Amino acid sequence: MSALARKHLAEIAYFDGETDLVLLHTLQSLNEAERTGSVAETVAGFAALSIGLETAGLRRFADGYSRRARAAAAAGDNPPDIAFAALVALVLHAGRADWSVARTAGVEAADLYKDLGADGRWQQTMATLVHADLAREGPPRSSPFHAELDAAADIRTSAQIRVWSLWAHLLTAMRGAERPDTDQLNALIALLDHPKLNEADRLGALSIAALAQLRCSDREGARATVARALDLAERRPPAAWHVASALDALTVAAALTDPGTPVAIQRLQRARTIAARLARTLPVARPTLHFAKAMHDSAQGKAGRARLQFARSRAVSLQNAQTRSADLLHATLSALEISPELWPDEQKR
């Protein structure tokens, strides 16, 4: 191991579980970057370390390596490296619900990628900005980045970007108590088994599809999709910040496919556990955790505890400047004509 790799290993101090392999692999890449003098590899290594350390809950180190990535890119004065470091900063700060920093970094990356003609990276950046807007408090009916992203889509657009776009369209509609567009739902379902879709995005797609199926009165389809989503999330626990919005949808679908039954309570316990793991290191997922707790308590008839958790979800959402999970629940209950008896009085519409 090189001096550079040993230095970073000493700074990080410890690893655990699967994170060990990811971070150690990244350190090996930095080792190679030092040997070859590759600025691009150094930037990529620092950026990967920042995300890995954030996922491990080591925020101070994550910040340090994000800054190093951006500094190395600026020193190399190579636009693709500068754009990539900015894109990773967007992801890092979105997970913290630090929207101002995230948006600034994302716009910088998008502008650079557009000038470079790097269509794939530009679409990835724009899709991330769309989901950052989706998570924020009080977004417009759709993100201003979404129309531009859709207009640029063609047969070369990756499965990931198509899923992110459909996910945002469907969730935006359902938050507004609208019936999901069946063409968009069918397109999302068609992508669920795409071989190039990563597991986090597959989980998000399954979660959104489950709620959309329920809203389209396909209860049997929703039931099967909920089961598949929960199984996937337990097998490969999500660590991506944008999955939080999908877990809200999964929680609602888990509660309402078989409302008031023991199977619904069991599914909600599973959803609550999944949300807890994501929220452990990502502030953007904390409203989702309280929301899942509220739904689980509500299903068990624990009205007081449910009200408390709904209130906490709302409070943390406001603290994070995020769209309230409560909006999704209320819209869904209204569309299904189910009376939200446990809803806090001040939040009833």
Short mmCIF file of C-alpha atoms in Angstrom, two decimals:
data_model
loop_
_atom_site.label_atom_id
_atom_site.label_comp_id
_atom_site.label_asym_id
_atom_site.label_seq_id
_atom_site.Cartn_x
_atom_site.Cartn_y
_atom_site.Cartn_z
CA MET A 1 0.00 0.00 0.00
CA SER A 2 1.33 3.44 -0.89
CA ALA A 3 2.02 6.26 1.54
CA LEU A 4 -1.09 8.06 0.26
CA ALA A 5 -3.35 5.07 0.86
CA ARG A 6 -1.87 4.48 4.32
CA LYS A 7 -2.41 8.14 5.19
CA HIS A 8 -6.09 8.02 4.24
CA LEU A 9 -6.60 4.68 5.96
CA ALA A 10 -5.22 6.19 9.16
CA GLU A 11 -7.50 9.22 8.83
CA ILE A 12 -10.63 7.10 8.40
CA ALA A 13 -9.64 5.00 11.45
CA TYR A 14 -12.19 2.22 11.12
CA PHE A 15 -14.58 0.40 8.82
CA ASP A 16 -17.39 -2.08 9.33
CA GLY A 17 -19.14 -4.77 7.34
CA GLU A 18 -19.66 -4.29 3.63
CA THR A 19 -18.38 -0.71 3.88
CA ASP A 20 -14.92 -2.15 4.53
CA LEU A 21 -14.69 -3.64 1.07
CA VAL A 22 -16.01 -0.56 -0.71
CA LEU A 23 -13.71 1.86 1.07
CA LEU A 24 -10.68 -0.39 0.85
CA HIS A 25 -11.28 -0.83 -2.88
CA THR A 26 -11.41 2.95 -3.19
CA LEU A 27 -8.15 3.27 -1.29
CA GLN A 28 -6.58 0.82 -3.71
CA SER A 29 -7.77 3.05 -6.56
CA LEU A 30 -6.15 6.05 -4.87
CA ASN A 31 -2.99 4.00 -4.53
CA GLU A 32 -3.01 3.44 -8.29
CA ALA A 33 -3.80 7.11 -8.90
CA GLU A 34 -0.74 8.11 -6.89
CA ARG A 35 1.44 5.70 -8.87
CA THR A 36 0.26 6.99 -12.25
CA GLY A 37 -0.30 10.63 -11.31
CA SER A 38 -3.87 10.50 -12.65
CA VAL A 39 -5.87 13.52 -11.54
CA ALA A 40 -9.12 11.96 -12.77
CA GLU A 41 -8.54 8.83 -10.65
CA THR A 42 -7.63 10.95 -7.64
CA VAL A 43 -10.81 13.01 -7.98
CA ALA A 44 -12.90 9.87 -8.45
CA GLY A 45 -11.28 8.24 -5.43
CA PHE A 46 -11.82 11.21 -3.14
CA ALA A 47 -15.41 11.55 -4.36
CA ALA A 48 -16.16 7.86 -3.78
CA LEU A 49 -14.65 8.05 -0.31
CA SER A 50 -16.86 11.02 0.54
CA ILE A 51 -20.03 9.07 -0.33
CA GLY A 52 -18.83 5.88 1.35
CA LEU A 53 -17.91 7.70 4.54
CA GLU A 54 -21.25 9.54 4.53
CA THR A 55 -23.03 6.20 4.28
CA ALA A 56 -20.93 4.94 7.19
CA GLY A 57 -22.03 7.93 9.27
CA LEU A 58 -18.59 9.58 9.29
CA ARG A 59 -19.76 13.01 8.19
CA ARG A 60 -16.66 14.99 9.12
CA PHE A 61 -14.47 12.71 6.99
CA ALA A 62 -17.04 12.77 4.18
CA ASP A 63 -16.88 16.56 4.11
CA GLY A 64 -13.10 16.49 4.04
CA TYR A 65 -12.90 14.11 1.09
CA SER A 66 -15.59 15.98 -0.81
CA ARG A 67 -13.52 19.15 -0.45
CA ARG A 68 -10.40 17.28 -1.54
CA ALA A 69 -12.19 16.01 -4.63
CA ARG A 70 -13.23 19.50 -5.62
CA ALA A 71 -9.80 20.96 -4.84
CA ALA A 72 -8.00 18.28 -6.86
CA ALA A 73 -10.38 18.84 -9.78
CA ALA A 74 -9.89 22.60 -9.67
CA ALA A 75 -6.11 22.22 -9.51
CA GLY A 76 -6.17 19.92 -12.53
CA ASP A 77 -8.35 22.44 -14.39
CA ASN A 78 -10.11 19.65 -16.32
CA PRO A 79 -13.85 20.39 -16.80
CA PRO A 80 -15.01 16.71 -16.64
CA ASP A 81 -13.27 16.29 -13.27
CA ILE A 82 -14.71 19.55 -11.96
CA ALA A 83 -18.19 18.51 -13.11
CA PHE A 84 -17.91 15.07 -11.51
CA ALA A 85 -16.76 16.47 -8.16
CA ALA A 86 -19.73 18.88 -8.24
CA LEU A 87 -22.16 16.06 -9.08
CA VAL A 88 -20.93 14.03 -6.12
CA ALA A 89 -21.27 17.11 -3.88
CA LEU A 90 -24.91 17.36 -5.06
CA VAL A 91 -25.53 13.77 -3.96
CA LEU A 92 -23.73 14.25 -0.64
CA HIS A 93 -25.66 17.37 0.35
CA ALA A 94 -29.04 16.15 -0.91
CA GLY A 95 -28.79 13.27 1.54
CA ARG A 96 -28.41 15.83 4.31
CA ALA A 97 -31.37 17.91 3.09
CA ASP A 98 -28.85 20.73 2.58
CA TRP A 99 -30.74 21.97 -0.46
CA SER A 100 -28.98 25.26 -1.18
CA VAL A 101 -25.51 23.70 -1.38
CA ALA A 102 -26.87 20.69 -3.26
CA ARG A 103 -28.64 22.78 -5.87
CA THR A 104 -25.65 25.08 -6.45
CA ALA A 105 -23.35 22.10 -6.96
CA GLY A 106 -25.88 20.37 -9.21
CA VAL A 107 -26.42 23.37 -11.47
CA GLU A 108 -22.65 23.77 -11.78
CA ALA A 109 -22.29 20.13 -12.80
CA ALA A 110 -25.23 20.25 -15.22
CA ASP A 111 -23.92 23.38 -16.95
CA LEU A 112 -20.45 21.89 -17.35
CA TYR A 113 -21.74 18.56 -18.66
CA LYS A 114 -24.01 20.36 -21.11
CA ASP A 115 -21.09 22.43 -22.44
CA LEU A 116 -19.02 19.26 -22.76
CA GLY A 117 -21.78 17.43 -24.64
CA ALA A 118 -21.66 14.66 -22.02
CA ASP A 119 -25.31 13.72 -22.43
CA GLY A 120 -25.36 10.74 -20.07
CA ARG A 121 -23.78 12.62 -17.17
CA TRP A 122 -25.95 15.67 -17.90
CA GLN A 123 -29.10 13.54 -17.69
CA GLN A 124 -27.87 11.92 -14.48
CA THR A 125 -27.26 15.34 -12.93
CA MET A 126 -30.62 16.70 -14.06
CA ALA A 127 -32.45 13.62 -12.75
CA THR A 128 -30.74 14.08 -9.38
CA LEU A 129 -31.82 17.73 -9.32
CA VAL A 130 -35.39 16.62 -10.12
CA HIS A 131 -35.39 14.30 -7.13
CA ALA A 132 -33.87 16.96 -4.90
CA ASP A 133 -36.78 19.21 -5.85
CA LEU A 134 -39.18 16.31 -5.25
CA ALA A 135 -37.89 15.99 -1.70
CA ARG A 136 -37.97 19.69 -0.84
CA GLU A 137 -40.73 21.58 0.93
CA GLY A 138 -43.26 23.16 -1.39
CA PRO A 139 -41.92 22.27 -4.87
CA PRO A 140 -43.84 23.38 -7.95
CA ARG A 141 -46.18 20.87 -9.55
CA SER A 142 -43.08 19.44 -11.15
CA SER A 143 -39.43 20.36 -10.96
CA PRO A 144 -38.28 23.03 -13.44
CA PHE A 145 -35.53 20.59 -14.40
CA HIS A 146 -38.00 17.85 -15.29
CA ALA A 147 -39.37 19.27 -18.54
CA GLU A 148 -35.84 19.85 -19.82
CA LEU A 149 -34.85 16.31 -18.89
CA ASP A 150 -37.92 14.83 -20.61
CA ALA A 151 -37.34 16.92 -23.73
CA ALA A 152 -33.82 15.52 -24.07
CA ALA A 153 -34.82 11.88 -23.59
CA ASP A 154 -34.33 9.53 -26.54
CA ILE A 155 -33.59 5.86 -27.21
CA ARG A 156 -30.11 6.30 -25.71
CA THR A 157 -31.51 7.37 -22.33
CA SER A 158 -30.50 4.85 -19.69
CA ALA A 159 -32.93 2.70 -17.71
CA GLN A 160 -31.90 4.53 -14.54
CA ILE A 161 -32.83 7.94 -15.93
CA ARG A 162 -36.13 6.67 -17.35
CA VAL A 163 -37.01 5.17 -13.97
CA TRP A 164 -36.12 8.35 -12.10
CA SER A 165 -38.25 10.43 -14.47
CA LEU A 166 -41.29 8.13 -14.30
CA TRP A 167 -40.92 7.85 -10.53
CA ALA A 168 -41.00 11.65 -10.19
CA HIS A 169 -43.98 12.03 -12.54
CA LEU A 170 -46.05 9.40 -10.74
CA LEU A 171 -45.22 10.55 -7.23
CA THR A 172 -45.91 14.19 -8.10
CA ALA A 173 -49.34 13.21 -9.43
CA MET A 174 -50.16 11.08 -6.38
CA ARG A 175 -49.14 13.84 -3.98
CA GLY A 176 -51.68 15.98 -5.74
CA ALA A 177 -54.41 13.31 -5.25
CA GLU A 178 -54.49 12.69 -8.99
CA ARG A 179 -54.97 9.28 -10.54
CA PRO A 180 -51.60 8.07 -11.84
CA ASP A 181 -51.08 8.06 -15.58
CA THR A 182 -51.49 4.41 -16.62
CA ASP A 183 -49.06 4.74 -19.52
CA GLN A 184 -46.39 6.02 -17.14
CA LEU A 185 -47.18 3.26 -14.66
CA ASN A 186 -46.95 0.58 -17.34
CA ALA A 187 -43.67 2.05 -18.57
CA LEU A 188 -42.27 1.92 -15.04
CA ILE A 189 -43.42 -1.67 -14.54
CA ALA A 190 -41.76 -2.63 -17.83
CA LEU A 191 -38.42 -1.38 -16.46
CA LEU A 192 -38.54 -3.24 -13.14
CA ASP A 193 -36.43 -6.15 -14.37
CA HIS A 194 -34.09 -4.18 -16.61
CA PRO A 195 -30.62 -5.77 -16.25
CA LYS A 196 -28.84 -2.43 -15.95
CA LEU A 197 -31.08 -1.06 -13.19
CA ASN A 198 -29.30 -0.93 -9.84
CA GLU A 199 -30.99 -2.34 -6.75
CA ALA A 200 -31.70 1.03 -5.10
CA ASP A 201 -33.51 2.28 -8.18
CA ARG A 202 -35.31 -1.04 -8.59
CA LEU A 203 -36.56 -0.66 -5.00
CA GLY A 204 -37.72 2.87 -5.72
CA ALA A 205 -39.49 1.78 -8.89
CA LEU A 206 -41.22 -1.10 -7.10
CA SER A 207 -42.36 1.17 -4.27
CA ILE A 208 -43.80 3.83 -6.57
CA ALA A 209 -45.40 1.17 -8.78
CA ALA A 210 -47.07 -0.47 -5.76
CA LEU A 211 -48.76 2.75 -4.68
CA ALA A 212 -49.71 3.64 -8.25
CA GLN A 213 -51.26 0.19 -8.75
CA LEU A 214 -53.26 0.67 -5.57
CA ARG A 215 -54.43 4.07 -6.73
CA CYS A 216 -55.47 2.50 -10.04
CA SER A 217 -57.56 -0.11 -8.14
CA ASP A 218 -55.19 -2.98 -8.92
CA ARG A 219 -55.04 -4.23 -5.34
CA GLU A 220 -53.77 -7.69 -6.30
CA GLY A 221 -50.93 -6.23 -8.34
CA ALA A 222 -50.09 -3.78 -5.55
CA ARG A 223 -50.01 -6.60 -2.98
CA ALA A 224 -47.47 -8.57 -5.04
CA THR A 225 -45.35 -5.50 -5.73
CA VAL A 226 -45.26 -4.52 -2.04
CA ALA A 227 -44.05 -8.02 -1.15
CA ARG A 228 -41.35 -7.87 -3.79
CA ALA A 229 -40.20 -4.41 -2.67
CA LEU A 230 -39.98 -5.41 1.00
CA ASP A 231 -38.05 -8.57 0.14
CA LEU A 232 -35.58 -6.59 -1.97
CA ALA A 233 -35.10 -3.89 0.67
CA GLU A 234 -34.36 -6.48 3.33
CA ARG A 235 -31.98 -8.39 1.09
CA ARG A 236 -30.18 -5.23 -0.08
CA PRO A 237 -30.86 -2.45 2.46
CA PRO A 238 -31.00 0.90 0.67
CA ALA A 239 -28.30 3.49 1.27
CA ALA A 240 -29.26 6.01 -1.43
CA TRP A 241 -30.84 9.25 -0.22
CA HIS A 242 -33.47 9.50 -2.97
CA VAL A 243 -35.06 6.20 -1.93
CA ALA A 244 -36.66 7.97 1.06
CA SER A 245 -39.50 9.37 -1.07
CA ALA A 246 -40.18 5.90 -2.42
CA LEU A 247 -40.26 4.38 1.06
CA ASP A 248 -43.08 6.80 1.93
CA ALA A 249 -45.02 5.36 -1.00
CA LEU A 250 -44.15 1.79 -0.01
CA THR A 251 -45.34 2.41 3.55
CA VAL A 252 -48.72 3.67 2.35
CA ALA A 253 -49.11 0.76 -0.06
CA ALA A 254 -48.13 -1.72 2.67
CA ALA A 255 -50.80 -0.27 4.95
CA LEU A 256 -53.62 -0.09 2.45
CA THR A 257 -53.37 -3.23 0.36
CA ASP A 258 -54.91 -5.21 3.25
CA PRO A 259 -55.96 -2.47 5.70
CA GLY A 260 -56.49 -3.37 9.33
CA THR A 261 -55.18 -6.92 9.04
CA PRO A 262 -52.28 -8.67 10.79
CA VAL A 263 -50.47 -8.97 7.47
CA ALA A 264 -50.59 -5.18 7.07
CA ILE A 265 -49.12 -4.72 10.56
CA GLN A 266 -46.34 -7.16 9.75
CA ARG A 267 -45.55 -5.39 6.46
CA LEU A 268 -45.48 -2.03 8.23
CA GLN A 269 -43.05 -3.37 10.83
CA ARG A 270 -40.77 -4.39 7.99
CA ALA A 271 -41.12 -0.99 6.30
CA ARG A 272 -40.37 0.72 9.60
CA THR A 273 -37.16 -1.31 10.04
CA ILE A 274 -36.03 -0.50 6.50
CA ALA A 275 -36.68 3.22 7.01
CA ALA A 276 -34.81 3.18 10.33
CA ARG A 277 -31.68 1.84 8.68
CA LEU A 278 -31.77 4.51 5.97
CA ALA A 279 -32.47 7.31 8.46
CA ARG A 280 -29.56 6.27 10.67
CA THR A 281 -27.08 8.19 8.50
CA LEU A 282 -29.23 10.23 6.09
CA PRO A 283 -31.17 13.18 7.55
CA VAL A 284 -33.36 13.33 4.44
CA ALA A 285 -34.89 9.98 5.48
CA ARG A 286 -35.80 10.94 9.05
CA PRO A 287 -39.32 12.19 8.22
CA THR A 288 -39.83 8.89 6.40
CA LEU A 289 -38.91 6.96 9.55
CA HIS A 290 -41.39 8.85 11.74
CA PHE A 291 -44.01 8.45 9.03
CA ALA A 292 -43.45 4.66 8.95
CA LYS A 293 -43.65 4.54 12.74
CA ALA A 294 -46.93 6.48 12.63
CA MET A 295 -48.44 4.14 10.07
CA HIS A 296 -47.33 1.09 12.06
CA ASP A 297 -48.77 2.50 15.29
CA SER A 298 -51.99 3.47 13.51
CA ALA A 299 -52.42 -0.05 12.12
CA GLN A 300 -52.10 -1.43 15.66
CA GLY A 301 -54.75 0.95 16.98
CA LYS A 302 -52.26 3.01 18.99
CA ALA A 303 -53.87 6.34 18.23
CA GLY A 304 -51.88 8.51 20.63
CA ARG A 305 -48.54 7.16 19.51
CA ALA A 306 -49.57 7.48 15.87
CA ARG A 307 -50.47 11.15 16.33
CA LEU A 308 -47.13 11.78 18.02
CA GLN A 309 -45.18 10.16 15.19
CA PHE A 310 -47.18 12.01 12.53
CA ALA A 311 -46.36 15.25 14.34
CA ARG A 312 -42.68 14.32 14.52
CA SER A 313 -42.62 13.48 10.83
CA ARG A 314 -44.09 16.87 10.07
CA ALA A 315 -41.70 18.68 12.41
CA VAL A 316 -38.59 17.02 10.98
CA SER A 317 -39.87 17.63 7.45
CA LEU A 318 -40.23 21.32 8.18
CA GLN A 319 -36.80 21.37 9.81
CA ASN A 320 -35.36 19.77 6.67
CA ALA A 321 -37.43 22.01 4.36
CA GLN A 322 -38.93 18.87 2.79
CA THR A 323 -42.33 18.12 1.40
CA ARG A 324 -44.34 16.65 4.25
CA SER A 325 -44.84 12.91 4.02
CA ALA A 326 -48.26 13.69 5.42
CA ASP A 327 -49.29 15.14 2.06
CA LEU A 328 -48.78 11.80 0.35
CA LEU A 329 -50.73 9.94 3.01
CA HIS A 330 -53.65 12.38 2.95
CA ALA A 331 -53.85 12.38 -0.85
CA THR A 332 -53.88 8.58 -0.91
CA LEU A 333 -56.48 8.24 1.82
CA SER A 334 -58.67 10.78 0.08
CA ALA A 335 -58.37 9.05 -3.29
CA LEU A 336 -59.30 5.71 -1.70
CA GLU A 337 -62.14 7.35 0.27
CA ILE A 338 -60.72 6.09 3.57
CA SER A 339 -61.33 8.36 6.54
CA PRO A 340 -58.05 9.30 8.27
CA GLU A 341 -59.44 8.97 11.79
CA LEU A 342 -56.04 9.16 13.43
CA TRP A 343 -55.02 12.30 11.61
CA PRO A 344 -53.96 15.16 13.91
CA ASP A 345 -56.78 17.70 13.96
CA GLU A 346 -54.63 20.59 12.79
CA GLN A 347 -53.59 18.65 9.66
CA LYS A 348 -57.05 17.62 8.46
CA ARG A 349 -58.01 19.23 5.17
#
